[in-house]
Tab-separated table of C-alpha atoms in Angstrom:
chain	number	residue	atom	x	y	z
A	1	MET	CA	-0.191	-0.089	-0.240
A	2	ILE	CA	1.191	3.453	-1.072
A	3	THR	CA	0.700	6.537	2.026
A	4	SER	CA	0.446	10.123	1.352
A	5	THR	CA	3.359	9.989	2.822
A	6	ARG	CA	5.100	8.299	0.203
A	7	LEU	CA	3.377	9.691	-2.356
A	8	ARG	CA	4.578	13.116	-1.845
A	9	LEU	CA	7.970	12.469	-1.015
A	10	ALA	CA	8.067	10.620	-4.995
A	11	ALA	CA	6.133	13.573	-6.260
A	12	ALA	CA	8.997	15.300	-4.484
A	13	LEU	CA	11.970	13.461	-5.788
A	14	LEU	CA	10.181	14.494	-9.743
A	15	SER	CA	9.600	18.122	-9.080
A	16	GLY	CA	12.986	18.591	-8.985
A	17	GLY	CA	13.006	18.214	-4.664
A	18	CYS	CA	15.394	16.536	-2.909
A	19	LEU	CA	14.879	14.515	0.480
A	20	LEU	CA	17.031	14.731	3.203
A	21	ILE	CA	16.599	12.609	6.819
A	22	GLY	CA	15.333	14.365	9.716
A	23	THR	CA	16.606	13.097	13.386
A	24	ALA	CA	13.877	10.238	13.849
A	25	GLY	CA	14.766	8.660	10.189
A	26	ALA	CA	12.087	9.628	8.721
A	27	ALA	CA	12.609	10.899	4.952
A	28	ILE	CA	11.274	14.418	5.001
A	29	ALA	CA	11.662	16.649	1.627
A	30	ALA	CA	13.559	19.427	1.022
A	31	GLU	CA	14.723	22.567	-0.866
A	32	PRO	CA	15.694	21.342	-4.433
A	33	PRO	CA	18.626	22.205	-6.159
A	34	SER	CA	18.802	25.725	-7.580
A	35	PHE	CA	17.810	25.885	-11.771
A	36	GLN	CA	21.651	27.228	-11.962
A	37	SER	CA	23.183	24.353	-10.724
A	38	ILE	CA	21.262	21.867	-12.459
A	39	ASP	CA	22.104	24.322	-16.042
A	40	THR	CA	24.885	22.274	-16.692
A	41	ASP	CA	25.666	23.856	-20.420
A	42	GLY	CA	24.811	27.238	-19.320
A	43	ASN	CA	22.232	28.334	-21.726
A	44	GLY	CA	19.539	29.431	-19.137
A	45	ALA	CA	16.935	26.285	-19.921
A	46	LEU	CA	17.101	23.114	-18.588
A	47	SER	CA	17.024	19.895	-21.455
A	48	ARG	CA	15.054	16.656	-20.277
A	49	ALA	CA	19.271	15.248	-19.421
A	50	GLU	CA	20.430	18.507	-17.008
A	51	TRP	CA	16.618	17.626	-14.988
A	52	GLY	CA	16.707	14.100	-15.198
A	53	LYS	CA	20.432	13.905	-15.011
A	54	MET	CA	19.102	15.412	-11.674
A	55	VAL	CA	16.504	13.281	-10.617
A	56	SER	CA	18.338	10.558	-11.539
A	57	ASP	CA	21.348	11.706	-8.612
A	58	GLN	CA	18.544	12.677	-5.965
A	59	ILE	CA	17.460	9.055	-6.843
A	60	ALA	CA	20.866	7.369	-6.320
A	61	ASN	CA	21.747	9.545	-3.097
A	62	ALA	CA	18.673	9.380	-1.263
A	63	GLU	CA	17.541	7.070	1.249
A	64	GLY	CA	14.010	6.863	2.476
A	65	ARG	CA	11.734	3.991	1.467
A	66	ALA	CA	9.932	6.212	-1.697
A	67	ALA	CA	13.372	7.083	-3.106
A	68	LYS	CA	13.641	3.033	-3.110
A	69	ARG	CA	10.757	2.254	-4.819
A	70	LEU	CA	12.029	4.782	-7.593
A	71	ALA	CA	15.533	3.513	-7.916
A	72	GLU	CA	13.968	-0.287	-7.993
A	73	MET	CA	11.527	0.790	-10.506
A	74	PRO	CA	12.232	-0.837	-13.953
A	75	GLU	CA	14.640	1.944	-15.779
A	76	ASP	CA	11.615	1.340	-18.527
A	77	LYS	CA	9.089	2.020	-16.405
A	78	ARG	CA	11.284	5.565	-14.889
A	79	THR	CA	12.261	6.592	-17.867
A	80	GLU	CA	8.321	6.515	-18.559
A	81	THR	CA	7.342	8.278	-15.402
A	82	LEU	CA	10.422	11.345	-15.616
A	83	ASP	CA	9.079	12.071	-18.869
A	84	ARG	CA	5.264	12.533	-18.071
A	85	ARG	CA	6.230	14.513	-15.676
A	86	PHE	CA	8.885	16.219	-17.676
A	87	ARG	CA	6.480	17.090	-20.300
A	88	GLY	CA	3.990	18.826	-17.224
A	89	LEU	CA	6.966	20.482	-15.972
A	90	ASP	CA	7.370	22.139	-19.451
A	91	GLY	CA	4.188	24.643	-20.091
A	92	ASP	CA	4.752	24.988	-22.982
A	93	SER	CA	5.924	22.054	-24.925
A	94	ASP	CA	9.281	23.933	-26.452
A	95	GLY	CA	10.910	20.405	-25.213
A	96	SER	CA	12.941	22.919	-22.021
A	97	LEU	CA	12.516	23.990	-19.148
A	98	SER	CA	12.854	27.941	-18.146
A	99	GLN	CA	13.937	29.169	-15.307
A	100	ALA	CA	9.529	30.253	-15.417
A	101	GLU	CA	8.523	26.871	-15.057
A	102	TRP	CA	11.246	25.253	-13.026
A	103	ASP	CA	9.769	28.482	-10.467
A	104	ALA	CA	5.849	27.373	-11.237
A	105	ARG	CA	6.517	23.455	-10.304
A	106	ARG	CA	5.940	25.274	-6.556
A	107	ARG	CA	2.930	26.305	-7.237
A	108	ASP	CA	1.603	22.660	-8.727
């Protein structure tokens, strides 16, 4: 059974958030990395590859059940899930995320 906490944690990862382990051992959502730190080529837009690397790095480094479930997801299912989420964040459907689209994800 997937709890609402697990869903919130998975959503935090997929939207560019990250997880921290609290003092009681519970995973909590933390501030996501900055737009500029993800935009590795410095062109002012996040490509699917840049965004995907950030999410993959967070999954690989995160502790907690939600992150582990995402990490254990079959590659094709994880790719499909990430593609769908990226398209959802890409408001103008141009194949990249602008700073405004990145900031708008927090209002979702």
